[in-house]
Amino acid sequence: MTSAAMGDSGVVALDDAIESGKRLSSGERRRQILVAALAVFGARGYEGATTDEVARAAGVSQPYVVRLFGSKENLFLAAIEDALARMLSGFRAALADESPHDPDITPEKAAAKRIGQAYVDLIEVRGLHQTLAHAYLLGSHPAIGAAARKGFATVWRFFRDEMGLDADEARAFMAEGMLISTMIGLRIVDDYGSDPQITELFRSCFPSELPHVLEVLPRGVDRF
């Protein structure tokens, strides 16, 4: 699958090498715009973001974004769908992973650890967690609220039906995920090392991935 990332200039570049001068397919261009949309919506929110900002981040014209998606609302709905699809795909891949695990823990706990790691790994997709967090605050919006509720319920059903957690375990899993999303949105990483309470929180949430998390989390000075 072709993926994309935010470059230093703020323009989205496809990760997969594309030959010089090669025209991107409409599917590749759509992917490029969606990655830019996640970054922009994640930083600005639905109300604060514009299709012009997304177009600039993706390196395309604003009319092209509108031609592909029709409206900012449709673009945000597509970004929500993409974020949820990426997240659930990562969860399912982690659940299906049969790699050897620590013999001192049960297979169920090993699966839970892999899925938790998959959620943390998604921090590298700039704006994914924040876009979903913004969507979950728009429950009163006729279209966005419905999509957000459906997605939230789908994640709950994954934990209950596919992962096999009981209701309390699923609640705890989702609560920790929401905590991490809040930490990302607050850009509270800027206080790591200077605030003992925040430092403790980071070390508790990311006991084995902390150096990498500190490297990839968005900071207050970042545009997106």
JSON list of C-alpha atoms in Angstrom, two decimals:
[
{"chain": "A", "resi": 1, "resn": "MET", "atom": "CA", "xyz": [0.00, 0.00, 0.00]},
{"chain": "A", "resi": 2, "resn": "THR", "atom": "CA", "xyz": [1.31, 3.42, -0.84]},
{"chain": "A", "resi": 3, "resn": "SER", "atom": "CA", "xyz": [1.64, 5.57, 2.24]},
{"chain": "A", "resi": 4, "resn": "ALA", "atom": "CA", "xyz": [2.69, 9.14, 2.82]},
{"chain": "A", "resi": 5, "resn": "ALA", "atom": "CA", "xyz": [4.31, 11.31, 5.45]},
{"chain": "A", "resi": 6, "resn": "MET", "atom": "CA", "xyz": [4.72, 14.98, 6.26]},
{"chain": "A", "resi": 7, "resn": "GLY", "atom": "CA", "xyz": [8.04, 16.32, 5.04]},
{"chain": "A", "resi": 8, "resn": "ASP", "atom": "CA", "xyz": [10.04, 19.10, 6.69]},
{"chain": "A", "resi": 9, "resn": "SER", "atom": "CA", "xyz": [8.42, 21.65, 4.39]},
{"chain": "A", "resi": 10, "resn": "GLY", "atom": "CA", "xyz": [4.93, 20.67, 5.55]},
{"chain": "A", "resi": 11, "resn": "VAL", "atom": "CA", "xyz": [4.19, 19.08, 2.16]},
{"chain": "A", "resi": 12, "resn": "VAL", "atom": "CA", "xyz": [3.10, 15.45, 2.09]},
{"chain": "A", "resi": 13, "resn": "ALA", "atom": "CA", "xyz": [5.41, 13.13, 0.16]},
{"chain": "A", "resi": 14, "resn": "LEU", "atom": "CA", "xyz": [4.66, 9.55, -0.80]},
{"chain": "A", "resi": 15, "resn": "ASP", "atom": "CA", "xyz": [6.89, 7.13, 1.10]},
{"chain": "A", "resi": 16, "resn": "ASP", "atom": "CA", "xyz": [7.23, 4.73, -1.79]},
{"chain": "A", "resi": 17, "resn": "ALA", "atom": "CA", "xyz": [9.77, 5.91, -4.32]},
{"chain": "A", "resi": 18, "resn": "ILE", "atom": "CA", "xyz": [8.05, 7.36, -7.36]},
{"chain": "A", "resi": 19, "resn": "GLU", "atom": "CA", "xyz": [10.09, 7.79, -10.51]},
{"chain": "A", "resi": 20, "resn": "SER", "atom": "CA", "xyz": [10.97, 11.34, -11.36]},
{"chain": "A", "resi": 21, "resn": "GLY", "atom": "CA", "xyz": [8.37, 12.91, -13.63]},
{"chain": "A", "resi": 22, "resn": "LYS", "atom": "CA", "xyz": [5.85, 10.12, -13.12]},
{"chain": "A", "resi": 23, "resn": "ARG", "atom": "CA", "xyz": [2.28, 11.32, -12.76]},
{"chain": "A", "resi": 24, "resn": "LEU", "atom": "CA", "xyz": [0.51, 10.07, -9.66]},
{"chain": "A", "resi": 25, "resn": "SER", "atom": "CA", "xyz": [-2.64, 8.05, -10.17]},
{"chain": "A", "resi": 26, "resn": "SER", "atom": "CA", "xyz": [-5.87, 9.48, -8.78]},
{"chain": "A", "resi": 27, "resn": "GLY", "atom": "CA", "xyz": [-5.73, 6.83, -6.04]},
{"chain": "A", "resi": 28, "resn": "GLU", "atom": "CA", "xyz": [-2.20, 7.86, -5.05]},
{"chain": "A", "resi": 29, "resn": "ARG", "atom": "CA", "xyz": [-3.17, 11.51, -5.10]},
{"chain": "A", "resi": 30, "resn": "ARG", "atom": "CA", "xyz": [-6.24, 10.79, -2.96]},
{"chain": "A", "resi": 31, "resn": "ARG", "atom": "CA", "xyz": [-4.03, 8.97, -0.44]},
{"chain": "A", "resi": 32, "resn": "GLN", "atom": "CA", "xyz": [-1.66, 11.94, -0.41]},
{"chain": "A", "resi": 33, "resn": "ILE", "atom": "CA", "xyz": [-4.53, 14.32, 0.32]},
{"chain": "A", "resi": 34, "resn": "LEU", "atom": "CA", "xyz": [-5.95, 12.11, 3.07]},
{"chain": "A", "resi": 35, "resn": "VAL", "atom": "CA", "xyz": [-2.61, 11.97, 4.88]},
{"chain": "A", "resi": 36, "resn": "ALA", "atom": "CA", "xyz": [-2.40, 15.75, 4.65]},
{"chain": "A", "resi": 37, "resn": "ALA", "atom": "CA", "xyz": [-6.00, 16.02, 5.87]},
{"chain": "A", "resi": 38, "resn": "LEU", "atom": "CA", "xyz": [-5.22, 13.92, 8.96]},
{"chain": "A", "resi": 39, "resn": "ALA", "atom": "CA", "xyz": [-2.29, 16.19, 9.79]},
{"chain": "A", "resi": 40, "resn": "VAL", "atom": "CA", "xyz": [-4.24, 19.43, 9.25]},
{"chain": "A", "resi": 41, "resn": "PHE", "atom": "CA", "xyz": [-7.51, 18.35, 10.87]},
{"chain": "A", "resi": 42, "resn": "GLY", "atom": "CA", "xyz": [-5.58, 16.83, 13.76]},
{"chain": "A", "resi": 43, "resn": "ALA", "atom": "CA", "xyz": [-3.84, 20.14, 14.45]},
{"chain": "A", "resi": 44, "resn": "ARG", "atom": "CA", "xyz": [-6.64, 22.59, 13.58]},
{"chain": "A", "resi": 45, "resn": "GLY", "atom": "CA", "xyz": [-9.84, 20.66, 14.22]},
{"chain": "A", "resi": 46, "resn": "TYR", "atom": "CA", "xyz": [-12.78, 20.51, 11.84]},
{"chain": "A", "resi": 47, "resn": "GLU", "atom": "CA", "xyz": [-13.86, 24.13, 12.30]},
{"chain": "A", "resi": 48, "resn": "GLY", "atom": "CA", "xyz": [-10.34, 25.56, 12.24]},
{"chain": "A", "resi": 49, "resn": "ALA", "atom": "CA", "xyz": [-9.00, 23.70, 9.21]},
{"chain": "A", "resi": 50, "resn": "THR", "atom": "CA", "xyz": [-9.60, 24.71, 5.60]},
{"chain": "A", "resi": 51, "resn": "THR", "atom": "CA", "xyz": [-9.42, 22.79, 2.35]},
{"chain": "A", "resi": 52, "resn": "ASP", "atom": "CA", "xyz": [-6.82, 25.34, 1.23]},
{"chain": "A", "resi": 53, "resn": "GLU", "atom": "CA", "xyz": [-4.55, 24.32, 4.15]},
{"chain": "A", "resi": 54, "resn": "VAL", "atom": "CA", "xyz": [-5.00, 20.66, 3.27]},
{"chain": "A", "resi": 55, "resn": "ALA", "atom": "CA", "xyz": [-4.23, 21.37, -0.39]},
{"chain": "A", "resi": 56, "resn": "ARG", "atom": "CA", "xyz": [-1.04, 23.26, 0.50]},
{"chain": "A", "resi": 57, "resn": "ALA", "atom": "CA", "xyz": [0.06, 20.46, 2.85]},
{"chain": "A", "resi": 58, "resn": "ALA", "atom": "CA", "xyz": [-0.57, 17.89, 0.12]},
{"chain": "A", "resi": 59, "resn": "GLY", "atom": "CA", "xyz": [1.12, 19.96, -2.59]},
{"chain": "A", "resi": 60, "resn": "VAL", "atom": "CA", "xyz": [-2.00, 20.17, -4.78]},
{"chain": "A", "resi": 61, "resn": "SER", "atom": "CA", "xyz": [-4.46, 22.90, -5.69]},
{"chain": "A", "resi": 62, "resn": "GLN", "atom": "CA", "xyz": [-7.51, 23.63, -3.55]},
{"chain": "A", "resi": 63, "resn": "PRO", "atom": "CA", "xyz": [-9.89, 23.12, -6.51]},
{"chain": "A", "resi": 64, "resn": "TYR", "atom": "CA", "xyz": [-8.39, 19.65, -6.97]},
{"chain": "A", "resi": 65, "resn": "VAL", "atom": "CA", "xyz": [-9.20, 18.76, -3.34]},
{"chain": "A", "resi": 66, "resn": "VAL", "atom": "CA", "xyz": [-12.77, 19.97, -3.80]},
{"chain": "A", "resi": 67, "resn": "ARG", "atom": "CA", "xyz": [-13.08, 18.08, -7.07]},
{"chain": "A", "resi": 68, "resn": "LEU", "atom": "CA", "xyz": [-12.05, 14.83, -5.37]},
{"chain": "A", "resi": 69, "resn": "PHE", "atom": "CA", "xyz": [-14.01, 15.20, -2.13]},
{"chain": "A", "resi": 70, "resn": "GLY", "atom": "CA", "xyz": [-16.70, 17.78, -2.84]},
{"chain": "A", "resi": 71, "resn": "SER", "atom": "CA", "xyz": [-16.58, 19.67, 0.46]},
{"chain": "A", "resi": 72, "resn": "LYS", "atom": "CA", "xyz": [-14.65, 20.05, 3.71]},
{"chain": "A", "resi": 73, "resn": "GLU", "atom": "CA", "xyz": [-17.29, 17.97, 5.44]},
{"chain": "A", "resi": 74, "resn": "ASN", "atom": "CA", "xyz": [-16.81, 15.09, 2.99]},
{"chain": "A", "resi": 75, "resn": "LEU", "atom": "CA", "xyz": [-13.04, 15.38, 3.34]},
{"chain": "A", "resi": 76, "resn": "PHE", "atom": "CA", "xyz": [-13.30, 15.19, 7.14]},
{"chain": "A", "resi": 77, "resn": "LEU", "atom": "CA", "xyz": [-15.61, 12.18, 6.91]},
{"chain": "A", "resi": 78, "resn": "ALA", "atom": "CA", "xyz": [-13.09, 10.50, 4.58]},
{"chain": "A", "resi": 79, "resn": "ALA", "atom": "CA", "xyz": [-10.29, 11.30, 7.05]},
{"chain": "A", "resi": 80, "resn": "ILE", "atom": "CA", "xyz": [-12.28, 9.74, 9.91]},
{"chain": "A", "resi": 81, "resn": "GLU", "atom": "CA", "xyz": [-12.91, 6.63, 7.83]},
{"chain": "A", "resi": 82, "resn": "ASP", "atom": "CA", "xyz": [-9.24, 6.42, 6.87]},
{"chain": "A", "resi": 83, "resn": "ALA", "atom": "CA", "xyz": [-8.06, 6.87, 10.47]},
{"chain": "A", "resi": 84, "resn": "LEU", "atom": "CA", "xyz": [-10.40, 4.16, 11.75]},
{"chain": "A", "resi": 85, "resn": "ALA", "atom": "CA", "xyz": [-9.44, 1.80, 8.93]},
{"chain": "A", "resi": 86, "resn": "ARG", "atom": "CA", "xyz": [-5.74, 2.27, 9.66]},
{"chain": "A", "resi": 87, "resn": "MET", "atom": "CA", "xyz": [-6.28, 1.73, 13.37]},
{"chain": "A", "resi": 88, "resn": "LEU", "atom": "CA", "xyz": [-8.40, -1.39, 13.03]},
{"chain": "A", "resi": 89, "resn": "SER", "atom": "CA", "xyz": [-6.06, -2.81, 10.39]},
{"chain": "A", "resi": 90, "resn": "GLY", "atom": "CA", "xyz": [-3.17, -2.37, 12.82]},
{"chain": "A", "resi": 91, "resn": "PHE", "atom": "CA", "xyz": [-5.16, -3.96, 15.64]},
{"chain": "A", "resi": 92, "resn": "ARG", "atom": "CA", "xyz": [-6.16, -6.96, 13.51]},
{"chain": "A", "resi": 93, "resn": "ALA", "atom": "CA", "xyz": [-2.62, -7.50, 12.27]},
{"chain": "A", "resi": 94, "resn": "ALA", "atom": "CA", "xyz": [-1.39, -7.44, 15.86]},
{"chain": "A", "resi": 95, "resn": "LEU", "atom": "CA", "xyz": [-4.11, -9.85, 16.96]},
{"chain": "A", "resi": 96, "resn": "ALA", "atom": "CA", "xyz": [-3.24, -12.28, 14.16]},
{"chain": "A", "resi": 97, "resn": "ASP", "atom": "CA", "xyz": [0.50, -12.10, 14.83]},
{"chain": "A", "resi": 98, "resn": "GLU", "atom": "CA", "xyz": [1.69, -15.51, 16.00]},
{"chain": "A", "resi": 99, "resn": "SER", "atom": "CA", "xyz": [5.27, -14.52, 16.77]},
{"chain": "A", "resi": 100, "resn": "PRO", "atom": "CA", "xyz": [6.78, -16.07, 19.89]},
{"chain": "A", "resi": 101, "resn": "HIS", "atom": "CA", "xyz": [5.96, -14.11, 23.04]},
{"chain": "A", "resi": 102, "resn": "ASP", "atom": "CA", "xyz": [7.17, -13.96, 26.62]},
{"chain": "A", "resi": 103, "resn": "PRO", "atom": "CA", "xyz": [6.42, -17.42, 28.08]},
{"chain": "A", "resi": 104, "resn": "ASP", "atom": "CA", "xyz": [5.67, -15.82, 31.44]},
{"chain": "A", "resi": 105, "resn": "ILE", "atom": "CA", "xyz": [2.49, -14.17, 30.12]},
{"chain": "A", "resi": 106, "resn": "THR", "atom": "CA", "xyz": [-0.65, -15.69, 28.64]},
{"chain": "A", "resi": 107, "resn": "PRO", "atom": "CA", "xyz": [-1.40, -15.56, 24.91]},
{"chain": "A", "resi": 108, "resn": "GLU", "atom": "CA", "xyz": [-4.26, -13.17, 25.68]},
{"chain": "A", "resi": 109, "resn": "LYS", "atom": "CA", "xyz": [-1.98, -10.76, 27.51]},
{"chain": "A", "resi": 110, "resn": "ALA", "atom": "CA", "xyz": [0.60, -11.05, 24.72]},
{"chain": "A", "resi": 111, "resn": "ALA", "atom": "CA", "xyz": [-2.09, -10.11, 22.18]},
{"chain": "A", "resi": 112, "resn": "ALA", "atom": "CA", "xyz": [-3.19, -7.17, 24.31]},
{"chain": "A", "resi": 113, "resn": "LYS", "atom": "CA", "xyz": [0.40, -5.96, 24.51]},
{"chain": "A", "resi": 114, "resn": "ARG", "atom": "CA", "xyz": [0.79, -6.19, 20.70]},
{"chain": "A", "resi": 115, "resn": "ILE", "atom": "CA", "xyz": [-2.45, -4.28, 20.14]},
{"chain": "A", "resi": 116, "resn": "GLY", "atom": "CA", "xyz": [-1.39, -1.60, 22.60]},
{"chain": "A", "resi": 117, "resn": "GLN", "atom": "CA", "xyz": [1.89, -1.32, 20.72]},
{"chain": "A", "resi": 118, "resn": "ALA", "atom": "CA", "xyz": [0.00, -1.00, 17.43]},
{"chain": "A", "resi": 119, "resn": "TYR", "atom": "CA", "xyz": [-1.94, 1.94, 18.86]},
{"chain": "A", "resi": 120, "resn": "VAL", "atom": "CA", "xyz": [1.29, 3.63, 19.97]},
{"chain": "A", "resi": 121, "resn": "ASP", "atom": "CA", "xyz": [2.89, 2.96, 16.57]},
{"chain": "A", "resi": 122, "resn": "LEU", "atom": "CA", "xyz": [0.08, 4.95, 14.92]},
{"chain": "A", "resi": 123, "resn": "ILE", "atom": "CA", "xyz": [1.53, 8.10, 16.50]},
{"chain": "A", "resi": 124, "resn": "GLU", "atom": "CA", "xyz": [3.77, 8.13, 13.43]},
{"chain": "A", "resi": 125, "resn": "VAL", "atom": "CA", "xyz": [0.68, 8.86, 11.30]},
{"chain": "A", "resi": 126, "resn": "ARG", "atom": "CA", "xyz": [0.58, 12.57, 12.06]},
{"chain": "A", "resi": 127, "resn": "GLY", "atom": "CA", "xyz": [-2.83, 13.72, 13.21]},
{"chain": "A", "resi": 128, "resn": "LEU", "atom": "CA", "xyz": [-4.58, 10.33, 13.25]},
{"chain": "A", "resi": 129, "resn": "HIS", "atom": "CA", "xyz": [-5.34, 10.22, 16.97]},
{"chain": "A", "resi": 130, "resn": "GLN", "atom": "CA", "xyz": [-6.20, 13.92, 17.12]},
{"chain": "A", "resi": 131, "resn": "THR", "atom": "CA", "xyz": [-8.55, 13.76, 14.12]},
{"chain": "A", "resi": 132, "resn": "LEU", "atom": "CA", "xyz": [-10.52, 11.01, 15.82]},
{"chain": "A", "resi": 133, "resn": "ALA", "atom": "CA", "xyz": [-10.53, 12.98, 19.08]},
{"chain": "A", "resi": 134, "resn": "HIS", "atom": "CA", "xyz": [-11.94, 16.01, 17.24]},
{"chain": "A", "resi": 135, "resn": "ALA", "atom": "CA", "xyz": [-14.59, 13.81, 15.60]},
{"chain": "A", "resi": 136, "resn": "TYR", "atom": "CA", "xyz": [-15.67, 12.45, 18.98]},
{"chain": "A", "resi": 137, "resn": "LEU", "atom": "CA", "xyz": [-16.40, 16.03, 20.12]},
{"chain": "A", "resi": 138, "resn": "LEU", "atom": "CA", "xyz": [-18.76, 16.68, 17.21]},
{"chain": "A", "resi": 139, "resn": "GLY", "atom": "CA", "xyz": [-21.61, 14.42, 18.28]},
{"chain": "A", "resi": 140, "resn": "SER", "atom": "CA", "xyz": [-24.20, 17.08, 17.54]},
{"chain": "A", "resi": 141, "resn": "HIS", "atom": "CA", "xyz": [-23.14, 17.39, 13.89]},
{"chain": "A", "resi": 142, "resn": "PRO", "atom": "CA", "xyz": [-25.66, 15.46, 11.75]},
{"chain": "A", "resi": 143, "resn": "ALA", "atom": "CA", "xyz": [-23.12, 13.73, 9.51]},
{"chain": "A", "resi": 144, "resn": "ILE", "atom": "CA", "xyz": [-19.87, 13.81, 11.48]},
{"chain": "A", "resi": 145, "resn": "GLY", "atom": "CA", "xyz": [-21.53, 12.83, 14.77]},
{"chain": "A", "resi": 146, "resn": "ALA", "atom": "CA", "xyz": [-23.12, 9.79, 13.17]},
{"chain": "A", "resi": 147, "resn": "ALA", "atom": "CA", "xyz": [-19.83, 8.70, 11.59]},
{"chain": "A", "resi": 148, "resn": "ALA", "atom": "CA", "xyz": [-17.92, 9.23, 14.84]},
{"chain": "A", "resi": 149, "resn": "ARG", "atom": "CA", "xyz": [-20.44, 7.22, 16.88]},
{"chain": "A", "resi": 150, "resn": "LYS", "atom": "CA", "xyz": [-20.37, 4.40, 14.37]},
{"chain": "A", "resi": 151, "resn": "GLY", "atom": "CA", "xyz": [-16.58, 4.31, 14.38]},
{"chain": "A", "resi": 152, "resn": "PHE", "atom": "CA", "xyz": [-16.38, 4.44, 18.18]},
{"chain": "A", "resi": 153, "resn": "ALA", "atom": "CA", "xyz": [-18.84, 1.55, 18.45]},
{"chain": "A", "resi": 154, "resn": "THR", "atom": "CA", "xyz": [-16.86, -0.42, 15.86]},
{"chain": "A", "resi": 155, "resn": "VAL", "atom": "CA", "xyz": [-13.70, -0.11, 17.95]},
{"chain": "A", "resi": 156, "resn": "TRP", "atom": "CA", "xyz": [-15.64, -1.25, 21.04]},
{"chain": "A", "resi": 157, "resn": "ARG", "atom": "CA", "xyz": [-16.97, -4.25, 19.15]},
{"chain": "A", "resi": 158, "resn": "PHE", "atom": "CA", "xyz": [-13.43, -5.13, 18.05]},
{"chain": "A", "resi": 159, "resn": "PHE", "atom": "CA", "xyz": [-12.30, -5.32, 21.67]},
{"chain": "A", "resi": 160, "resn": "ARG", "atom": "CA", "xyz": [-15.37, -7.29, 22.75]},
{"chain": "A", "resi": 161, "resn": "ASP", "atom": "CA", "xyz": [-15.99, -9.61, 19.78]},
{"chain": "A", "resi": 162, "resn": "GLU", "atom": "CA", "xyz": [-12.64, -10.05, 18.03]},
{"chain": "A", "resi": 163, "resn": "MET", "atom": "CA", "xyz": [-10.22, -9.62, 20.90]},
{"chain": "A", "resi": 164, "resn": "GLY", "atom": "CA", "xyz": [-12.53, -11.34, 23.38]},
{"chain": "A", "resi": 165, "resn": "LEU", "atom": "CA", "xyz": [-12.24, -8.85, 26.24]},
{"chain": "A", "resi": 166, "resn": "ASP", "atom": "CA", "xyz": [-14.99, -8.54, 28.80]},
{"chain": "A", "resi": 167, "resn": "ALA", "atom": "CA", "xyz": [-16.70, -5.16, 29.19]},
{"chain": "A", "resi": 168, "resn": "ASP", "atom": "CA", "xyz": [-14.43, -3.93, 31.99]},
{"chain": "A", "resi": 169, "resn": "GLU", "atom": "CA", "xyz": [-11.28, -4.91, 30.11]},
{"chain": "A", "resi": 170, "resn": "ALA", "atom": "CA", "xyz": [-12.53, -3.25, 26.92]},
{"chain": "A", "resi": 171, "resn": "ARG", "atom": "CA", "xyz": [-13.39, -0.10, 28.86]},
{"chain": "A", "resi": 172, "resn": "ALA", "atom": "CA", "xyz": [-9.90, 0.02, 30.40]},
{"chain": "A", "resi": 173, "resn": "PHE", "atom": "CA", "xyz": [-8.29, -0.49, 26.99]},
{"chain": "A", "resi": 174, "resn": "MET", "atom": "CA", "xyz": [-10.28, 2.32, 25.41]},
{"chain": "A", "resi": 175, "resn": "ALA", "atom": "CA", "xyz": [-9.73, 4.60, 28.41]},
{"chain": "A", "resi": 176, "resn": "GLU", "atom": "CA", "xyz": [-5.97, 4.25, 28.14]},
{"chain": "A", "resi": 177, "resn": "GLY", "atom": "CA", "xyz": [-6.19, 4.92, 24.41]},
{"chain": "A", "resi": 178, "resn": "MET", "atom": "CA", "xyz": [-8.17, 8.11, 25.05]},
{"chain": "A", "resi": 179, "resn": "LEU", "atom": "CA", "xyz": [-5.58, 9.18, 27.63]},
{"chain": "A", "resi": 180, "resn": "ILE", "atom": "CA", "xyz": [-2.81, 8.78, 25.06]},
{"chain": "A", "resi": 181, "resn": "SER", "atom": "CA", "xyz": [-4.84, 10.70, 22.47]},
{"chain": "A", "resi": 182, "resn": "THR", "atom": "CA", "xyz": [-5.34, 13.52, 24.97]},
{"chain": "A", "resi": 183, "resn": "MET", "atom": "CA", "xyz": [-1.62, 13.65, 25.69]},
{"chain": "A", "resi": 184, "resn": "ILE", "atom": "CA", "xyz": [-0.89, 13.90, 21.97]},
{"chain": "A", "resi": 185, "resn": "GLY", "atom": "CA", "xyz": [-3.47, 16.63, 21.42]},
{"chain": "A", "resi": 186, "resn": "LEU", "atom": "CA", "xyz": [-2.18, 18.68, 24.36]},
{"chain": "A", "resi": 187, "resn": "ARG", "atom": "CA", "xyz": [1.35, 18.46, 22.93]},
{"chain": "A", "resi": 188, "resn": "ILE", "atom": "CA", "xyz": [2.26, 17.88, 26.53]},
{"chain": "A", "resi": 189, "resn": "VAL", "atom": "CA", "xyz": [5.50, 16.24, 25.40]},
{"chain": "A", "resi": 190, "resn": "ASP", "atom": "CA", "xyz": [7.00, 19.75, 25.64]},
{"chain": "A", "resi": 191, "resn": "ASP", "atom": "CA", "xyz": [6.82, 19.41, 29.43]},
{"chain": "A", "resi": 192, "resn": "TYR", "atom": "CA", "xyz": [8.59, 16.04, 29.55]},
{"chain": "A", "resi": 193, "resn": "GLY", "atom": "CA", "xyz": [11.73, 16.31, 31.64]},
{"chain": "A", "resi": 194, "resn": "SER", "atom": "CA", "xyz": [10.82, 19.68, 33.16]},
{"chain": "A", "resi": 195, "resn": "ASP", "atom": "CA", "xyz": [7.58, 18.72, 34.94]},
{"chain": "A", "resi": 196, "resn": "PRO", "atom": "CA", "xyz": [7.97, 15.70, 37.26]},
{"chain": "A", "resi": 197, "resn": "GLN", "atom": "CA", "xyz": [4.28, 14.75, 37.03]},
{"chain": "A", "resi": 198, "resn": "ILE", "atom": "CA", "xyz": [4.26, 14.80, 33.23]},
{"chain": "A", "resi": 199, "resn": "THR", "atom": "CA", "xyz": [7.54, 12.90, 33.11]},
{"chain": "A", "resi": 200, "resn": "GLU", "atom": "CA", "xyz": [6.04, 10.25, 35.38]},
{"chain": "A", "resi": 201, "resn": "LEU", "atom": "CA", "xyz": [2.93, 10.05, 33.18]},
{"chain": "A", "resi": 202, "resn": "PHE", "atom": "CA", "xyz": [4.96, 9.48, 30.03]},
{"chain": "A", "resi": 203, "resn": "ARG", "atom": "CA", "xyz": [7.09, 6.81, 31.66]},
{"chain": "A", "resi": 204, "resn": "SER", "atom": "CA", "xyz": [3.94, 5.06, 32.87]},
{"chain": "A", "resi": 205, "resn": "CYS", "atom": "CA", "xyz": [2.20, 5.14, 29.47]},
{"chain": "A", "resi": 206, "resn": "PHE", "atom": "CA", "xyz": [5.24, 4.27, 27.35]},
{"chain": "A", "resi": 207, "resn": "PRO", "atom": "CA", "xyz": [7.51, 2.08, 29.50]},
{"chain": "A", "resi": 208, "resn": "SER", "atom": "CA", "xyz": [9.41, 0.49, 26.61]},
{"chain": "A", "resi": 209, "resn": "GLU", "atom": "CA", "xyz": [8.81, 2.87, 23.68]},
{"chain": "A", "resi": 210, "resn": "LEU", "atom": "CA", "xyz": [9.55, 6.19, 25.38]},
{"chain": "A", "resi": 211, "resn": "PRO", "atom": "CA", "xyz": [12.59, 7.33, 23.33]},
{"chain": "A", "resi": 212, "resn": "HIS", "atom": "CA", "xyz": [10.78, 6.70, 20.05]},
{"chain": "A", "resi": 213, "resn": "VAL", "atom": "CA", "xyz": [7.54, 8.30, 21.28]},
{"chain": "A", "resi": 214, "resn": "LEU", "atom": "CA", "xyz": [9.41, 11.42, 22.39]},
{"chain": "A", "resi": 215, "resn": "GLU", "atom": "CA", "xyz": [10.97, 11.63, 18.95]},
{"chain": "A", "resi": 216, "resn": "VAL", "atom": "CA", "xyz": [7.77, 11.35, 16.88]},
{"chain": "A", "resi": 217, "resn": "LEU", "atom": "CA", "xyz": [5.18, 13.21, 19.00]},
{"chain": "A", "resi": 218, "resn": "PRO", "atom": "CA", "xyz": [4.14, 16.62, 17.62]},
{"chain": "A", "resi": 219, "resn": "ARG", "atom": "CA", "xyz": [5.39, 19.56, 19.64]},
{"chain": "A", "resi": 220, "resn": "GLY", "atom": "CA", "xyz": [4.00, 22.99, 20.33]},
{"chain": "A", "resi": 221, "resn": "VAL", "atom": "CA", "xyz": [6.13, 24.64, 17.65]},
{"chain": "A", "resi": 222, "resn": "ASP", "atom": "CA", "xyz": [4.98, 22.23, 14.93]},
{"chain": "A", "resi": 223, "resn": "ARG", "atom": "CA", "xyz": [2.39, 23.55, 12.48]},
{"chain": "A", "resi": 224, "resn": "PHE", "atom": "CA", "xyz": [0.83, 20.11, 12.16]}
]
